[in-house]
CSV table of C-alpha atoms in Angstrom, one decimal:
chain,number,residue,atom,x,y,z
A,1,MET,CA,27.9,104.6,127.2
A,2,ILE,CA,26.1,107.2,129.4
A,3,GLU,CA,27.2,110.8,129.0
A,4,ASN,CA,25.4,112.2,131.9
A,5,LYS,CA,27.9,113.4,134.4
A,6,ARG,CA,25.6,113.0,137.4
A,7,ILE,CA,25.2,109.2,136.7
A,8,ALA,CA,29.0,108.9,136.1
A,9,HIS,CA,29.6,110.6,139.4
A,10,TYR,CA,27.1,108.3,141.1
A,11,ILE,CA,28.7,105.2,139.7
A,12,LYS,CA,32.1,106.5,140.8
A,13,GLU,CA,30.9,106.9,144.4
A,14,VAL,CA,29.5,103.3,144.4
A,15,CYS,CA,32.8,101.9,143.1
A,16,GLY,CA,34.6,103.9,145.7
A,17,GLN,CA,33.1,101.6,148.4
A,18,ILE,CA,34.1,98.4,146.6
A,19,LYS,CA,37.7,97.3,147.4
A,20,ASN,CA,37.6,94.5,144.9
A,21,LYS,CA,38.6,96.4,141.7
A,22,GLU,CA,38.2,93.4,139.4
A,23,VAL,CA,34.4,93.8,139.6
A,24,HIS,CA,34.4,97.6,138.9
A,25,PRO,CA,34.0,97.3,135.2
A,26,ALA,CA,31.1,94.8,135.5
A,27,ILE,CA,29.4,96.8,138.1
A,28,THR,CA,29.8,100.0,136.1
A,29,LEU,CA,28.3,98.3,133.1
A,30,GLU,CA,25.5,96.9,135.0
A,31,LEU,CA,24.6,100.3,136.7
A,32,GLU,CA,24.9,102.1,133.3
A,33,ASN,CA,22.5,99.6,131.8
A,34,HIS,CA,20.1,100.0,134.7
A,35,PHE,CA,20.1,103.8,134.6
A,36,ALA,CA,19.7,103.8,130.7
A,37,GLU,CA,16.6,101.5,131.0
A,38,LYS,CA,15.0,103.6,133.8
A,39,ILE,CA,15.8,107.0,132.1
A,40,GLU,CA,14.2,105.6,128.8
A,41,ASP,CA,11.1,104.5,130.7
A,42,TYR,CA,10.6,108.0,132.3
A,43,ARG,CA,11.2,109.7,129.0
A,44,GLU,CA,8.5,107.6,127.4
A,45,ALA,CA,6.3,108.6,130.4
A,46,GLY,CA,6.7,112.3,129.4
A,47,TYR,CA,9.6,113.5,131.6
A,48,GLY,CA,12.5,115.5,130.3
A,49,GLU,CA,16.1,114.2,130.3
A,50,ASP,CA,17.2,115.9,133.5
A,51,GLU,CA,14.1,115.1,135.4
A,52,ALA,CA,14.2,111.4,134.2
A,53,THR,CA,17.8,111.2,135.3
A,54,ARG,CA,17.1,112.7,138.7
A,55,ILE,CA,14.3,110.4,139.4
A,56,ALA,CA,16.4,107.3,138.4
A,57,ILE,CA,19.3,108.4,140.6
A,58,ALA,CA,16.9,109.0,143.5
A,59,GLU,CA,15.3,105.6,143.1
A,60,MET,CA,18.7,103.9,143.3
A,61,GLY,CA,19.4,105.3,146.8
A,62,ASP,CA,22.4,106.6,148.5
A,63,PRO,CA,25.6,105.6,146.5
A,64,VAL,CA,27.6,105.0,149.6
A,65,ASP,CA,25.0,102.5,151.0
A,66,VAL,CA,24.8,100.8,147.5
A,67,GLY,CA,28.5,100.5,147.2
A,68,ARG,CA,28.8,99.0,150.7
A,69,TYR,CA,26.2,96.4,149.9
A,70,LEU,CA,27.9,95.5,146.6
A,71,HIS,CA,31.3,95.3,148.4
A,72,GLN,CA,29.9,92.7,150.8
A,73,ALA,CA,28.2,90.8,147.9
A,74,HIS,CA,31.4,90.6,145.7
A,75,LYS,CA,34.0,90.4,148.3
A,76,PRO,CA,36.4,87.4,147.5
A,77,ARG,CA,36.1,84.6,150.0
A,78,MET,CA,38.5,82.0,151.0
A,79,GLU,CA,37.3,78.4,151.7
A,80,TRP,CA,39.1,77.9,155.1
A,81,GLY,CA,37.6,74.6,155.6
A,82,ILE,CA,39.6,73.2,152.5
A,83,VAL,CA,42.7,75.0,153.5
A,84,SER,CA,42.5,73.6,157.1
A,85,ILE,CA,42.1,70.1,155.9
A,86,VAL,CA,44.8,70.2,153.4
A,87,GLY,CA,47.1,71.7,156.1
A,88,ILE,CA,46.3,68.8,158.4
A,89,LEU,CA,46.9,66.3,155.7
A,90,LEU,CA,50.3,67.8,154.8
A,91,THR,CA,51.3,67.8,158.5
A,92,ILE,CA,50.2,64.1,159.0
A,93,GLY,CA,52.4,63.2,156.0
A,94,LEU,CA,55.4,64.9,157.6
A,95,VAL,CA,54.9,63.2,160.8
A,96,ILE,CA,54.8,59.9,159.2
A,97,LEU,CA,57.9,60.6,157.1
A,98,TYR,CA,59.7,61.7,160.3
A,99,SER,CA,58.7,58.4,161.9
A,100,LEU,CA,60.2,56.6,159.0
A,101,HIS,CA,63.3,58.7,159.3
A,102,ILE,CA,63.6,57.5,162.9
A,103,ALA,CA,63.1,54.0,161.8
A,104,GLU,CA,66.5,54.1,160.2
A,105,ASP,CA,65.5,55.4,156.9
A,106,ASN,CA,68.4,57.5,155.7
A,107,ARG,CA,66.9,59.0,152.5
A,108,ASN,CA,66.1,62.4,154.1
A,109,LEU,CA,62.5,62.1,152.9
A,110,ILE,CA,61.2,64.7,155.3
A,111,GLY,CA,63.7,67.3,154.2
A,112,ARG,CA,62.9,66.7,150.5
A,113,GLN,CA,59.1,66.7,151.2
A,114,LEU,CA,59.6,70.0,153.0
A,115,VAL,CA,61.2,71.5,149.8
A,116,GLY,CA,58.2,70.2,147.9
A,117,ILE,CA,55.7,71.8,150.3
A,118,MET,CA,57.6,75.1,150.2
A,119,ILE,CA,57.6,75.2,146.4
A,120,GLY,CA,53.9,74.0,146.4
A,121,THR,CA,53.0,76.8,148.7
A,122,VAL,CA,54.5,79.4,146.5
A,123,VAL,CA,52.7,78.0,143.4
A,124,LEU,CA,49.4,77.7,145.4
A,125,VAL,CA,49.5,81.4,146.5
A,126,ALA,CA,50.5,82.5,143.0
A,127,ILE,CA,47.5,80.6,141.4
A,128,LEU,CA,45.2,81.6,144.1
A,129,PHE,CA,45.4,85.3,143.2
A,130,TRP,CA,45.4,84.8,139.4
A,131,ASP,CA,42.4,84.9,137.3
A,132,TYR,CA,41.7,81.2,136.6
A,133,SER,CA,39.3,82.0,133.7
A,134,LYS,CA,42.2,83.1,131.7
A,135,LEU,CA,43.4,79.5,131.7
A,136,LYS,CA,40.4,78.5,129.5
A,137,ARG,CA,41.9,80.2,126.3
A,138,TYR,CA,44.9,77.8,126.5
A,139,SER,CA,43.0,74.6,126.9
A,140,LYS,CA,43.6,73.3,123.4
A,141,ILE,CA,47.3,74.2,123.6
A,142,LEU,CA,47.5,72.4,126.9
A,143,TYR,CA,45.6,69.3,125.6
A,144,PHE,CA,47.8,69.0,122.4
A,145,GLY,CA,51.0,69.9,124.1
A,146,THR,CA,50.4,67.2,126.7
A,147,MET,CA,49.6,64.8,123.9
A,148,ILE,CA,53.0,65.7,122.2
A,149,LEU,CA,54.9,65.4,125.4
A,150,LEU,CA,53.3,62.1,126.2
A,151,LEU,CA,54.1,60.7,122.9
A,152,TYR,CA,57.7,61.8,123.1
A,153,THR,CA,58.0,60.2,126.5
A,154,LEU,CA,56.7,57.0,125.2
A,155,LEU,CA,59.1,57.0,122.2
A,156,ALA,CA,62.3,58.5,123.7
A,157,GLY,CA,61.9,58.5,127.5
A,158,ARG,CA,64.1,56.7,130.0
A,159,PRO,CA,62.6,53.4,131.1
A,160,ILE,CA,62.7,53.0,134.9
A,161,THR,CA,61.0,49.9,136.5
A,162,GLY,CA,59.1,49.3,133.2
A,163,ILE,CA,57.7,52.9,132.8
A,164,GLN,CA,59.0,55.6,130.5
A,165,TYR,CA,60.1,58.8,132.2
A,166,LEU,CA,60.6,62.1,130.5
A,167,GLU,CA,64.1,63.2,130.9
A,168,ILE,CA,64.6,66.9,131.9
A,169,GLY,CA,68.4,67.3,131.9
A,170,ASP,CA,69.6,64.5,134.1
A,171,SER,CA,66.3,64.4,136.1
A,172,PRO,CA,63.6,61.8,135.2
A,173,LEU,CA,60.0,63.1,135.4
A,174,HIS,CA,57.0,60.7,135.8
A,175,PHE,CA,55.2,62.5,132.9
A,176,ILE,CA,52.8,59.6,132.4
A,177,GLY,CA,51.6,59.9,136.1
A,178,ILE,CA,51.2,63.7,135.6
A,179,SER,CA,49.5,63.8,132.2
A,180,PRO,CA,45.9,62.8,133.4
A,181,PHE,CA,45.9,66.0,135.6
A,182,LEU,CA,46.9,68.1,132.5
A,183,PHE,CA,44.4,66.5,130.3
A,184,ILE,CA,41.4,66.9,132.6
A,185,VAL,CA,42.3,70.6,133.3
A,186,ALA,CA,42.6,71.2,129.4
A,187,LEU,CA,39.3,69.3,128.7
A,188,ALA,CA,37.3,71.3,131.3
A,189,GLY,CA,38.1,74.3,129.1
A,190,ILE,CA,37.4,72.6,125.8
A,191,PHE,CA,34.0,71.2,127.2
A,192,THR,CA,33.1,74.7,128.3
A,193,GLU,CA,33.8,76.2,124.8
A,194,TRP,CA,31.7,73.5,123.2
A,195,LYS,CA,28.9,74.2,125.5
A,196,GLU,CA,29.1,78.0,124.9
A,197,HIS,CA,29.1,77.6,121.1
A,198,ASN,CA,26.7,74.7,121.0
A,199,ARG,CA,29.3,72.2,119.7
A,200,TYR,CA,29.0,69.7,122.5
A,201,THR,CA,28.2,66.5,120.6
A,202,ILE,CA,29.0,62.9,121.2
A,203,VAL,CA,31.3,62.8,118.2
A,204,ASN,CA,33.5,65.5,119.7
A,205,VAL,CA,33.4,63.9,123.1
A,206,ILE,CA,34.6,60.6,121.7
A,207,ALA,CA,37.2,62.1,119.4
A,208,TYR,CA,39.0,63.8,122.3
A,209,PHE,CA,38.7,60.9,124.6
A,210,LEU,CA,40.3,58.2,122.5
A,211,PRO,CA,43.9,59.5,121.6
A,212,PRO,CA,45.1,60.2,125.2
A,213,CYS,CA,43.4,56.9,126.4
A,214,LEU,CA,45.4,54.9,123.7
A,215,LEU,CA,48.7,56.7,124.5
A,216,LEU,CA,48.2,56.2,128.3
A,217,THR,CA,47.4,52.5,127.6
A,218,LEU,CA,50.8,52.1,125.9
A,219,GLY,CA,52.4,53.8,128.9
A,220,GLU,CA,52.1,50.7,131.1
A,221,TYR,CA,50.9,52.8,134.2
A,222,GLU,CA,47.4,51.5,134.9
A,223,PHE,CA,46.5,54.2,137.4
A,224,ALA,CA,47.0,57.0,134.9
A,225,ILE,CA,44.4,55.4,132.6
A,226,LEU,CA,42.0,55.0,135.6
A,227,LEU,CA,42.4,58.7,136.5
A,228,TYR,CA,42.0,59.9,133.0
A,229,VAL,CA,38.8,57.8,132.3
A,230,GLY,CA,37.3,58.7,135.7
A,231,GLY,CA,38.1,62.4,135.2
A,232,TYR,CA,36.7,62.3,131.7
A,233,ILE,CA,33.5,60.6,132.8
A,234,ALA,CA,33.1,63.2,135.6
A,235,LEU,CA,33.5,66.1,133.0
A,236,VAL,CA,30.9,64.6,130.7
A,237,ILE,CA,28.3,64.1,133.4
A,238,ALA,CA,29.1,67.6,134.9
A,239,ALA,CA,28.6,69.2,131.4
A,240,LYS,CA,24.9,68.1,131.8
A,241,PRO,CA,24.3,66.8,128.2
A,242,LYS,CA,21.3,64.9,127.1
A,243,LYS,CA,21.0,61.4,128.6
A,244,LEU,CA,21.5,59.9,125.2
A,245,VAL,CA,24.9,61.5,125.0
A,246,ILE,CA,25.9,60.2,128.5
A,247,LEU,CA,24.6,56.7,127.7
A,248,SER,CA,26.4,56.6,124.3
A,249,TYR,CA,29.6,57.9,125.8
A,250,LEU,CA,29.5,55.3,128.7
A,251,ALA,CA,28.8,52.5,126.2
A,252,MET,CA,31.8,53.7,124.1
A,253,VAL,CA,34.1,53.8,127.2
A,254,PHE,CA,33.2,50.3,128.3
A,255,ALA,CA,33.7,49.0,124.7
A,256,CYS,CA,37.1,50.8,124.5
A,257,VAL,CA,38.3,49.7,127.9
A,258,GLY,CA,37.3,46.1,127.2
A,259,GLY,CA,38.9,46.2,123.8
A,260,MET,CA,42.2,47.6,125.2
A,261,VAL,CA,42.3,45.1,128.1
A,262,TYR,CA,41.8,42.4,125.4
A,263,LEU,CA,44.5,43.7,123.2
A,264,PHE,CA,47.1,45.2,125.6
A,265,ALA,CA,46.6,43.6,129.0
A,266,LYS,CA,49.5,41.3,130.0
A,267,PRO,CA,49.3,38.3,132.2
A,268,TYR,CA,50.6,39.9,135.3
A,269,HIS,CA,47.8,42.5,135.0
A,270,LEU,CA,45.1,39.8,135.2
A,271,ASP,CA,47.1,38.0,137.9
A,272,ARG,CA,47.0,41.1,140.0
A,273,LEU,CA,43.2,41.1,140.0
A,274,PHE,CA,43.1,37.3,140.4
A,275,TYR,CA,45.3,37.3,143.4
A,276,PHE,CA,43.7,40.3,144.9
A,277,LEU,CA,40.4,38.3,145.1
A,278,ASN,CA,42.2,35.5,146.9
A,279,PRO,CA,45.7,36.4,148.0
A,280,TYR,CA,46.1,33.2,150.0
A,281,LEU,CA,46.3,31.1,146.8
A,282,GLU,CA,50.0,32.1,146.6
A,283,PRO,CA,50.9,33.7,150.0
A,284,ASP,CA,54.6,33.9,149.4
A,285,GLY,CA,54.2,35.0,145.7
A,286,ARG,CA,51.7,37.3,144.1
A,287,GLY,CA,49.5,37.5,147.2
A,288,TYR,CA,52.4,38.4,149.5
A,289,ILE,CA,52.1,42.1,149.6
A,290,ILE,CA,48.3,42.1,150.2
A,291,ILE,CA,48.7,39.6,153.1
A,292,GLN,CA,51.6,41.6,154.6
A,293,SER,CA,49.5,44.8,154.5
A,294,LEU,CA,46.7,43.2,156.2
A,295,LYS,CA,49.0,41.7,158.8
A,296,ALA,CA,50.6,45.1,159.5
A,297,ILE,CA,47.1,46.6,160.2
A,298,GLN,CA,45.9,43.7,162.3
A,299,SER,CA,49.1,43.7,164.4
A,300,ALA,CA,48.6,47.4,165.3
A,301,THR,CA,47.1,47.7,168.9
A,302,LEU,CA,44.4,50.3,169.5
A,303,TRP,CA,47.0,53.0,169.5
A,304,GLY,CA,49.6,51.5,167.2
A,305,GLN,CA,53.2,50.1,167.6
A,306,GLY,CA,54.5,53.5,168.4
A,307,PHE,CA,56.1,56.5,166.7
A,308,GLY,CA,59.2,55.4,164.9
A,309,ALA,CA,58.4,51.7,164.8
A,310,SER,CA,60.0,49.7,162.0
A,311,LEU,CA,57.9,47.8,159.5
A,312,ASP,CA,60.1,45.8,157.1
A,313,ALA,CA,57.5,43.5,155.5
A,314,LEU,CA,56.1,46.1,153.2
A,315,PRO,CA,57.7,48.1,150.4
A,316,ALA,CA,57.2,51.8,149.5
A,317,LEU,CA,56.0,52.8,153.0
A,318,GLU,CA,56.6,56.5,152.1
A,319,SER,CA,54.1,56.3,149.1
A,320,ASP,CA,52.1,53.3,148.1
A,321,TYR,CA,51.6,51.8,151.7
A,322,ILE,CA,52.0,55.0,153.8
A,323,PHE,CA,48.4,54.4,155.1
A,324,ALA,CA,49.4,51.0,156.3
A,325,TYR,CA,52.3,52.4,158.1
A,326,MET,CA,50.2,55.2,159.5
A,327,VAL,CA,47.8,52.6,161.1
A,328,TYR,CA,50.7,50.4,162.2
A,329,ILE,CA,52.4,53.2,164.2
A,330,PHE,CA,49.3,55.1,165.5
A,331,GLY,CA,46.5,52.5,165.5
A,332,PRO,CA,43.2,52.0,163.7
A,333,ILE,CA,41.5,54.9,165.5
A,334,VAL,CA,43.8,57.3,163.7
A,335,GLY,CA,43.4,55.5,160.5
A,336,ILE,CA,39.6,55.9,160.7
A,337,ALA,CA,40.0,59.6,161.7
A,338,PHE,CA,42.2,60.0,158.7
A,339,PHE,CA,39.6,58.4,156.4
A,340,ILE,CA,36.9,60.7,157.8
A,341,LEU,CA,39.1,63.7,157.2
A,342,GLY,CA,39.3,62.7,153.5
A,343,VAL,CA,35.4,62.3,153.4
A,344,MET,CA,35.2,65.8,155.0
A,345,LEU,CA,37.4,67.3,152.3
A,346,LEU,CA,35.4,65.5,149.6
A,347,LEU,CA,32.2,67.1,151.1
A,348,ARG,CA,33.8,70.5,151.1
A,349,LEU,CA,34.7,70.2,147.5
A,350,LEU,CA,31.1,69.1,146.6
A,351,HIS,CA,29.8,72.0,148.5
A,352,ALA,CA,32.0,74.3,146.7
A,353,ILE,CA,30.8,72.9,143.2
A,354,ARG,CA,27.2,73.7,144.1
A,355,ARG,CA,28.1,77.3,144.9
A,356,VAL,CA,30.1,78.0,141.7
A,357,LYS,CA,27.8,79.4,139.0
A,358,ASP,CA,30.5,79.6,136.3
A,359,VAL,CA,30.5,76.5,134.0
A,360,TYR,CA,34.2,76.5,133.5
A,361,GLY,CA,34.9,76.7,137.2
A,362,SER,CA,32.3,73.9,137.9
A,363,LEU,CA,33.8,71.6,135.3
A,364,LEU,CA,37.3,72.2,136.7
A,365,LEU,CA,36.2,71.3,140.2
A,366,SER,CA,34.3,68.2,139.0
A,367,GLY,CA,37.4,66.9,137.2
A,368,MET,CA,39.6,67.7,140.3
A,369,ILE,CA,37.5,65.7,142.6
A,370,VAL,CA,38.3,62.6,140.6
A,371,LEU,CA,41.9,63.5,140.4
A,372,PHE,CA,42.2,64.0,144.2
A,373,PHE,CA,39.9,61.3,145.7
A,374,THR,CA,40.6,58.3,143.3
A,375,PRO,CA,44.2,58.1,144.6
A,376,PHE,CA,43.1,58.9,148.1
A,377,PHE,CA,40.5,56.3,148.6
A,378,TRP,CA,42.3,53.8,146.4
A,379,GLY,CA,45.4,54.1,148.5
A,380,ILE,CA,43.4,53.4,151.6
A,381,PHE,CA,41.2,50.6,150.2
A,382,MET,CA,44.2,48.6,148.6
A,383,THR,CA,45.9,48.7,152.0
A,384,VAL,CA,43.0,47.0,153.7
A,385,GLY,CA,42.4,44.5,150.8
A,386,LEU,CA,39.4,46.3,149.2
A,387,ALA,CA,41.0,47.2,146.0
A,388,PRO,CA,43.8,45.6,143.8
A,389,PRO,CA,47.4,46.8,144.8
A,390,ILE,CA,48.8,49.4,142.4
A,391,THR,CA,51.3,52.1,142.5
A,392,VAL,CA,49.5,55.1,143.9
A,393,ASN,CA,50.5,58.1,145.9
A,394,LEU,CA,48.3,59.3,148.8
A,395,PRO,CA,47.5,63.0,147.9
A,396,PHE,CA,49.3,65.5,150.3
A,397,VAL,CA,50.5,62.6,152.5
A,398,GLY,CA,52.7,60.4,150.4
A,399,PHE,CA,56.3,61.4,149.5
A,400,GLY,CA,56.9,62.9,146.2
A,401,ILE,CA,58.1,66.5,145.3
A,402,VAL,CA,56.5,66.7,142.0
A,403,HIS,CA,53.2,65.2,143.0
A,404,THR,CA,53.1,67.4,146.1
A,405,VAL,CA,53.7,70.6,144.0
A,406,LEU,CA,51.0,69.5,141.5
A,407,GLN,CA,48.4,68.7,144.1
A,408,MET,CA,49.0,72.0,145.9
A,409,ALA,CA,48.8,73.9,142.5
A,410,LEU,CA,45.4,72.1,141.9
A,411,ILE,CA,44.2,73.0,145.4
A,412,GLY,CA,45.3,76.7,144.6
A,413,LEU,CA,43.0,76.4,141.5
A,414,VAL,CA,40.1,75.1,143.6
A,415,LEU,CA,40.4,78.0,146.1
A,416,ASN,CA,40.8,80.5,143.3
A,417,ILE,CA,37.5,79.2,141.7
A,418,TYR,CA,35.7,79.3,145.1
A,419,ARG,CA,37.2,82.7,145.9
A,420,ARG,CA,35.9,84.2,142.7
A,421,LYS,CA,32.5,82.4,142.6
A,422,ASP,CA,30.5,85.6,143.4
A,423,ILE,CA,32.3,87.9,140.8
A,424,GLN,CA,32.4,85.6,137.8
A,425,PRO,CA,29.0,86.3,136.4
A,426,LEU,CA,29.6,90.0,136.5
A,427,ILE,CA,33.0,89.5,134.7
A,428,LYS,CA,31.2,87.5,132.1
A,429,ALA,CA,28.6,90.3,131.5
A,430,SER,CA,31.4,92.8,130.7
């Protein structure tokens, strides 16, 4: 603590120029340390206390100029590129749902999706202006809480089309589909804590990987396993451990996944892969959906069949096959443009990771990239026959209130991390 009133007054003038009050404590501490070191140097050189303080302040320069410089350096910044692309994706989704509505779909999908977007926007804004680093302290609670709810869903949930749903009142919640998102957010904080306290070992990495993986395997929803395993691998690599840890972990993952496929895979799972490779072996049976998806895309003219056109051959046009319907009504050029839009969003997120210095923020972003882009590109690739068909919702475009709110909440977290990337190291110093 510096008792010199002149230094306290100088620091007060500096902070008076900085509108972001969150960085004031860190900047105050940094300036106090700087002055203490300078004054000590001058005292050792033979100057008195007052003279050493005067010289140290004079060396620092005008407090208003220093404050203005720090204001620019630590000013929160929005990643408008990500905001713009997400806004375009949400708009595209609404346009497609409106086209489905015109094509005699009476489920009011667009109205319900608008509700999801409005709720998601409120959640996004709330998360955007919250200090995301506070989430880290609740990581273990989030991890074990998700485990308990997942176990409860598997044991006492309501079965719908072969998948257990968590019942909240009379409303079923696809908690198995949501749980990989919660696990990855929790594990980003747990990994960060291990790194900070030097407890990041292969034993810990494996111990936290296996229980959720086993529960998700029992959940009969393959895409949740894929998301969880992919997100976990991204976290392990982003944590930058020794190569031996990465190789040991990857060997364990392949062994576990192989063992689970051997123990738990059912014939229709293997059939799905087999008929994906050659759908024309059973064109009216297990290869039917793939062939119809390809036909829908091939039948689209350069600019598609037109807004509001019907497509009866494919199911789940509002979710699983919404990309096929998009190409069908708007044409392949729009489909390619949409794919490029996804690539641009991916590049923006990769760019954001490089600029974030905080380990926790960087790990969160690494996990989110997998959570966003695995379903995004899988949904596109399975439509054109490059990936096995599976139940998957195209992020921000496909219909689903819960998924839309969840994805917008995660984007809020992404923007929050980017916005605070310049102030995080100072906060840690305090």
